[in-house]
Coordinates of C-alpha atoms and ligand atoms in Angstrom, one line a residue:
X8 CA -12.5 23.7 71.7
X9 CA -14.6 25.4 68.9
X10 CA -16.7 22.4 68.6
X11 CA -17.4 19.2 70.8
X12 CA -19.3 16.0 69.5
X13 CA -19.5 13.5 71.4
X14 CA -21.2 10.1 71.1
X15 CA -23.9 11.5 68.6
X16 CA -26.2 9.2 67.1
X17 CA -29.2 9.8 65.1
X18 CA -31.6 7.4 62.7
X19 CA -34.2 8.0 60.5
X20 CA -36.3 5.1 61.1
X21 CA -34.3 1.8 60.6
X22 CA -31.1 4.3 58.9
X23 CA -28.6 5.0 61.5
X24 CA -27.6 8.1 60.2
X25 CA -24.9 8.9 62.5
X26 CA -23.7 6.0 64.6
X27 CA -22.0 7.2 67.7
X28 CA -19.7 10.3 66.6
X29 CA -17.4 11.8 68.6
X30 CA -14.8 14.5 67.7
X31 CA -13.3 17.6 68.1
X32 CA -12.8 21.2 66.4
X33 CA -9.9 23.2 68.2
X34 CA -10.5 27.2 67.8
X35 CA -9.1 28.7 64.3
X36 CA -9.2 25.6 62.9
X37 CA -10.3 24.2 59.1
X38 CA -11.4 20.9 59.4
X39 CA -13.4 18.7 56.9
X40 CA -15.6 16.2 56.6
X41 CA -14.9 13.9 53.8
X42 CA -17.3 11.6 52.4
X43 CA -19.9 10.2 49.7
X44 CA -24.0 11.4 49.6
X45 CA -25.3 9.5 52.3
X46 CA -22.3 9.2 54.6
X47 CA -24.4 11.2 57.0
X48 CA -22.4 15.2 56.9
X49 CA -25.7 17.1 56.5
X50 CA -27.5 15.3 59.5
X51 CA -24.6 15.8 61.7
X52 CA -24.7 19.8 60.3
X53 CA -28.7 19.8 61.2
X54 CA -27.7 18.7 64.4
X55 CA -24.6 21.4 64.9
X56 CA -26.9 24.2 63.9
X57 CA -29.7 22.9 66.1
X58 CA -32.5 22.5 63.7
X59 CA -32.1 18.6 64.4
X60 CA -32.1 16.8 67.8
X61 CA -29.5 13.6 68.1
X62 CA -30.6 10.5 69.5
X63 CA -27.9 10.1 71.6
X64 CA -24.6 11.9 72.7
X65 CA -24.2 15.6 73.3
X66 CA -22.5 18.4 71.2
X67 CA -21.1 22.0 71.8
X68 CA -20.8 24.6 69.2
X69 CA -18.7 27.9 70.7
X70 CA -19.0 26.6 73.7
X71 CA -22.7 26.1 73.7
X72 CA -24.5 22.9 73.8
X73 CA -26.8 22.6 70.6
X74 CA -29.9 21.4 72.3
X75 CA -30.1 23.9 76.1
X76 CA -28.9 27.2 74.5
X77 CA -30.1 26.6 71.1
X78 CA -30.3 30.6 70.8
X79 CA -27.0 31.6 71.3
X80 CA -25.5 29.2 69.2
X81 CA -27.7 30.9 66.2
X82 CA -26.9 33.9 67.0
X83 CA -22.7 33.1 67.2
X84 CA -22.5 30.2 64.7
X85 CA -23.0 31.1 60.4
X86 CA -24.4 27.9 58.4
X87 CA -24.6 27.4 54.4
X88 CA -26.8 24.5 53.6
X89 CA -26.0 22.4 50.9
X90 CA -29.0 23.4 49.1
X91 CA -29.5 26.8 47.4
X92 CA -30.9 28.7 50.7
X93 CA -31.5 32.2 49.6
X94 CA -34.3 33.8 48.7
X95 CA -34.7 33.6 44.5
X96 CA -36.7 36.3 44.1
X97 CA -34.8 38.7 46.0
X98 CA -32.2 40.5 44.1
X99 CA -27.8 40.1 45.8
X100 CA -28.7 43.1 47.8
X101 CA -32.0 42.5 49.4
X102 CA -30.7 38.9 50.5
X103 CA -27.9 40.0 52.3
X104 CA -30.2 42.9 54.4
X105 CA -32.7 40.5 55.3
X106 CA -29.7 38.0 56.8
X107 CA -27.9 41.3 58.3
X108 CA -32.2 42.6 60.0
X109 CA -32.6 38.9 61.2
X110 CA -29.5 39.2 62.7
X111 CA -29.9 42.6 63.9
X112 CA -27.1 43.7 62.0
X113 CA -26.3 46.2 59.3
X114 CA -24.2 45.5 56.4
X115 CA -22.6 48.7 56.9
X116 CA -21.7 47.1 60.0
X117 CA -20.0 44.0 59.1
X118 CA -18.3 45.1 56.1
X119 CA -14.8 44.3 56.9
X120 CA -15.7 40.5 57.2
X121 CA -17.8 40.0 53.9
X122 CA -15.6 42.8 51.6
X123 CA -13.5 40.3 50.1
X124 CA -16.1 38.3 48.7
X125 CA -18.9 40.7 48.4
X126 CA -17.2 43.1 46.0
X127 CA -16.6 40.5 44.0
X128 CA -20.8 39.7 44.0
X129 CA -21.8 43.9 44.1
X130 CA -21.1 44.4 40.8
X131 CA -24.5 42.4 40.5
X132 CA -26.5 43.4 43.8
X133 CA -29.3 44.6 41.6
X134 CA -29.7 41.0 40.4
X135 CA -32.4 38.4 41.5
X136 CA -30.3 35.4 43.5
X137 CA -32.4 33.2 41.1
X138 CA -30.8 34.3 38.4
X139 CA -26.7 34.1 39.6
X140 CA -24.4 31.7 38.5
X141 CA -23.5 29.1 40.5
X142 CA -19.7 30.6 41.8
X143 CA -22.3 33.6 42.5
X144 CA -24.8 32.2 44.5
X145 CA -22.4 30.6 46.6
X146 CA -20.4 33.9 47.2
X147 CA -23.3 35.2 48.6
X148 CA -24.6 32.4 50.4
X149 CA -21.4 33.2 52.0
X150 CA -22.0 36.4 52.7
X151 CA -25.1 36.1 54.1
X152 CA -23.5 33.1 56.5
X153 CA -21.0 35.5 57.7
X154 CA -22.8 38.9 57.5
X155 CA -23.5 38.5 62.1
X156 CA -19.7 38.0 62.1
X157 CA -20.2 34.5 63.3
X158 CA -17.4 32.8 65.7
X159 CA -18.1 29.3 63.5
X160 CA -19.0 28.5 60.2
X161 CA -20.5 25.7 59.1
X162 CA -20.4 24.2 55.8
X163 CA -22.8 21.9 54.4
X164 CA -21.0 21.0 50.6
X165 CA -20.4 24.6 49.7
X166 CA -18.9 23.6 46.1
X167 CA -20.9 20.3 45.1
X168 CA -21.9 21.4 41.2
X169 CA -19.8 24.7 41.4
X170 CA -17.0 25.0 38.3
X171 CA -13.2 24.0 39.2
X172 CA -12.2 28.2 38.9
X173 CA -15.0 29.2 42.0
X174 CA -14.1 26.4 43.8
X175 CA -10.3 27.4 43.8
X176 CA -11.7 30.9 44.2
X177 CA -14.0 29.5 47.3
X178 CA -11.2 27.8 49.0
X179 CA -8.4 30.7 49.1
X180 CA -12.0 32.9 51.0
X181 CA -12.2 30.1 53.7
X182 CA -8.0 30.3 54.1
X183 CA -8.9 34.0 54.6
X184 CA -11.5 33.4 56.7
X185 CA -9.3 31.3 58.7
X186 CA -6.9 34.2 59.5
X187 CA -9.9 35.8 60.8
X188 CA -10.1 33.8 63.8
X189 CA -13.0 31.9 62.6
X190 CA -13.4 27.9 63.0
X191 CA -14.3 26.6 59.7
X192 CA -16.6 23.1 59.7
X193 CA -17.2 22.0 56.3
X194 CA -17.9 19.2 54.3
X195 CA -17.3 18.0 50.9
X196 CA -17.2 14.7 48.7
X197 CA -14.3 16.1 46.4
X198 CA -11.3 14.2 48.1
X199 CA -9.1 17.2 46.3
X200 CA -10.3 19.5 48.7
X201 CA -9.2 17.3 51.3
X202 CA -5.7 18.1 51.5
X203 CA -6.7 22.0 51.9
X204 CA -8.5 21.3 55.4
X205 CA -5.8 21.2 58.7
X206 CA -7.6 18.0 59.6
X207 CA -9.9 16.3 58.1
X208 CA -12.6 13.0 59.0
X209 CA -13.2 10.7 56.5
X210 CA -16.9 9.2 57.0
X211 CA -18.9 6.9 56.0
X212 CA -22.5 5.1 56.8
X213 CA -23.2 7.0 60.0
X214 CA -19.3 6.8 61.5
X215 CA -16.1 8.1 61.2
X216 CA -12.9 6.1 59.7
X217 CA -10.3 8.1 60.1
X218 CA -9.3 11.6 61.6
X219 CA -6.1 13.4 61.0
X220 CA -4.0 15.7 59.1
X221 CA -4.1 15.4 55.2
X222 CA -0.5 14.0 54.6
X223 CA -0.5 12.0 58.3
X224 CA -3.9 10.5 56.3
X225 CA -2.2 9.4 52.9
X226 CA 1.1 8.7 55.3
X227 CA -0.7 5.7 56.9
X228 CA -1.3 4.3 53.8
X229 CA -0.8 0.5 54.4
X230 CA 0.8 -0.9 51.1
X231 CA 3.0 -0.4 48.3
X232 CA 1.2 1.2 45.5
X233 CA 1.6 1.7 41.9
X234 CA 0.3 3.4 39.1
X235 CA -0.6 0.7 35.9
X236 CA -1.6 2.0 32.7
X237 CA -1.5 -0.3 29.3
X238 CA -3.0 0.4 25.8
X239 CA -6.6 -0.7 26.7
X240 CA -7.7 0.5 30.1
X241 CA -10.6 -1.4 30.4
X242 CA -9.2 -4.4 29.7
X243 CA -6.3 -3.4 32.0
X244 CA -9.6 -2.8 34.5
X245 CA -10.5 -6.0 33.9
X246 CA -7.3 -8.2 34.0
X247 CA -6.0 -6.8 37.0
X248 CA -9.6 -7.6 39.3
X249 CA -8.8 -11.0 37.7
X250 CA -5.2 -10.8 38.6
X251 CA -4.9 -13.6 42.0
X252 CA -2.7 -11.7 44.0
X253 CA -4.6 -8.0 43.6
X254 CA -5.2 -6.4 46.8
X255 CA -6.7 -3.6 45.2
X256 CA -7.7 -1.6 41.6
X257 CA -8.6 1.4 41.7
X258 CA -9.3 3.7 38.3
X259 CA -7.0 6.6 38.5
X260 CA -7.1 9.4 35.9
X261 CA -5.0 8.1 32.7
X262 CA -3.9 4.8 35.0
X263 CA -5.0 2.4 38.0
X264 CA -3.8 2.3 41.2
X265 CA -3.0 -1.4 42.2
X266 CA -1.9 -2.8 44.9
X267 CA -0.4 -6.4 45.6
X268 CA -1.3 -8.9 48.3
X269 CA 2.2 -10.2 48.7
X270 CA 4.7 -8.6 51.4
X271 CA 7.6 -9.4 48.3
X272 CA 5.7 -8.3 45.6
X273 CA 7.8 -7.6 41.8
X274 CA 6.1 -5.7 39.3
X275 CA 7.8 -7.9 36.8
X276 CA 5.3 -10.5 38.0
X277 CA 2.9 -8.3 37.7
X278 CA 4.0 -7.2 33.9
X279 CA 4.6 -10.5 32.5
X280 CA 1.0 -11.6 33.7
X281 CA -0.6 -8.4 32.0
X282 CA 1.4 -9.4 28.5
X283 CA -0.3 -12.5 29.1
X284 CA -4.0 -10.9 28.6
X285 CA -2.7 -9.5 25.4
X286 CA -2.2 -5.6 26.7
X287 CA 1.1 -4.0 25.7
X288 CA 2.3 -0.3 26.5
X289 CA 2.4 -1.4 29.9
X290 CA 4.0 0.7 32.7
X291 CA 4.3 0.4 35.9
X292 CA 5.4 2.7 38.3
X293 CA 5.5 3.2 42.2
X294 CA 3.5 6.2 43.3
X295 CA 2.2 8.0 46.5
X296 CA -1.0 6.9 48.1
X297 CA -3.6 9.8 47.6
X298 CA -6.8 10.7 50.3
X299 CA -8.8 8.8 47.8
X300 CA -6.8 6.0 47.8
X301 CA -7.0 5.9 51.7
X302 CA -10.4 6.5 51.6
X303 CA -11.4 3.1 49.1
X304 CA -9.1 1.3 51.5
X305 CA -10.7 2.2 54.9
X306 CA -14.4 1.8 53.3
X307 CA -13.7 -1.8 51.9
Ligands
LIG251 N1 -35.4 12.9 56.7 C1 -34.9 11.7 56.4 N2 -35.6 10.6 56.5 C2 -35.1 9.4 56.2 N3 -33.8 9.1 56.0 C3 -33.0 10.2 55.9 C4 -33.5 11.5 56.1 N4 -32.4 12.4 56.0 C5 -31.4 11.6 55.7 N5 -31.7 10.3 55.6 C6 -30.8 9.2 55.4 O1 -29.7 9.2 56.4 C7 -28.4 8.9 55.8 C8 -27.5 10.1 55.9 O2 -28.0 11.2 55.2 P1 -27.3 12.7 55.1 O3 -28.1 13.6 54.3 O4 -27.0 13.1 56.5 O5 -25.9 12.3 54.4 P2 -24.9 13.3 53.6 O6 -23.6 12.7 53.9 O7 -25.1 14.7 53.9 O8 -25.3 13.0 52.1 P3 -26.0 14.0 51.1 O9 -24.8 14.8 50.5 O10 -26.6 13.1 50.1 O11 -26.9 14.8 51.8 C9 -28.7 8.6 54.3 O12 -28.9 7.2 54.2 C10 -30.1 9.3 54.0 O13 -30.8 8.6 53.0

């Protein structure tokens, strides 16, 4: 295994940020961690990278436990923070030297791994990182994660606030990546992404709700549910979390995803109640249950 958590805890005072974790990372693989700000991803990374100490449990990261040997794990593992990590006033170039020295490295070196990504960066290298865009700045982050040719890589929310064309861009670089032989650990709170990962954990408050594949995930889906849209979607909103027999309402792009707490549910029911709170244009159609959808369900 790539990477071994088991039974990790940690708190921050009275906040159990990770309540007794345990799971695995198999070699090659791209596995996600799915959930909101505060689920607890960037204290389980802290801990993975050893810059944090758990409470409890014990974790391995290529084979080397995080807290006795510490100094190989840096030395074989590559980690992108969630914040902005480089150094501002250093221009593309100078950033990724200083990551290749520290490493004792060259870029010259490494070049095969990072060429993909990089060229698309070196028409810029004279720039200060302060001044990239964001797609930019996390192309070289990258870089400079990867730049000791690294046997793990950890990702702490590489796309939060990055536009929809670099985060595409960002995701077919980790599939690449993956074909490199290199286990890919990284988090994110768009549940789009989800379905990219080979497996994914969907957390939340310290523990974890689910782990599988993406479609075993949205497979399990317990109930029936439908897509409802109507000519006023807040009153729609509205009428349906007034609705007896809801199980669920959830806002969905153009419609809501509903679901019924009758076994013999008939939309028709369901339509001639929603004529009665004066909406019209009202559809109602069965759909697929999405990672989001699984998500709202487990949390509840
Ligand atoms: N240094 C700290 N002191 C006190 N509480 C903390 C500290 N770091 C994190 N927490 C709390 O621990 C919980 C988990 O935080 P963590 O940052 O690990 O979550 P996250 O899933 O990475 O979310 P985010 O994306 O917001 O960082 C949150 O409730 C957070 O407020």
């Amino acid at each position: 295994m790539s990477i071994v958590i088991t039974n990790i805890s940690k708190s921050y005072g009275k906040v159990k940020a990770l309540d007794d974790i345990s799971f695995e990372v198999k070699p090659g693989e791209l596995f996600g961690l799915i959930g909101p700000d505060g689920a607890g991803k960037t204290t389980l990374f802290r801990i993975l990278t050893t810059l944090l100490i758990a409470d409890g449990g014990k974790a391995t990261v290529a084979g080397y436990d995080v807290v006795k040997e510490y100094k190989s794990i840096r030395n074989h593992v590559g980690y992108m923070p969630g914040r902005f990590s480089l150094y501002q006033d250093l221009t593309v170039e100078e950033n990724l030297n200083f990551f290749a020295t520290i490493f004792g490295t060259t870029i010259e070196e490494n070049y095969d791994l990072i060429r993909d990504i990089y060229m698309q960066i070196e028409p810029f290298k004279d720039r200060r990182a302060g001044k990239l865009s964001g797609g930019m700045k996390q192309k070289l982050a990258l870089s400079c994660a990867l730049i000791h040719k690294p046997k793990v890589l950890l990702l702490d929310e590489p796309t939060t606030g990055v536009d929809p064309v670099s985060r595409k861009e960002f995701w077919d670089m980790l599939k690449r990546l993956q074909e490199k032989d290199i286990t890919i650990l990284v988090s994110t709170p768009y549940m789009d992404e989800a379905a990219l990962c080979d497996r994914i954990a969907l957390v939340q408050d310290g523990g974890i709700l689910q782990i599988d594949t993406p479609n075993a995930i949205v497979k399990h889906y317990p109930k029936p549910i439908f897509n409802v849209g109507a000519n006023n979607m807040y009153r729609l909103i509205e009428s349906l979390n007034g609705y007896e027999y809801r199980h669920s309402v959830f806002p969905f792009g153009e419609f809501v995803h509903y679901t019924d707490s009758r076994p013999d549910f008939d939309p028709v029911s369901l339509k001639r109640y929603l004529e009665s709170q004066d909406l019209s244009e009202i559809h109602i159609e069965k759909t697929r249950a999405t990672i989001e959808d699984t998500f709202m369900e487990l949390a509840k």
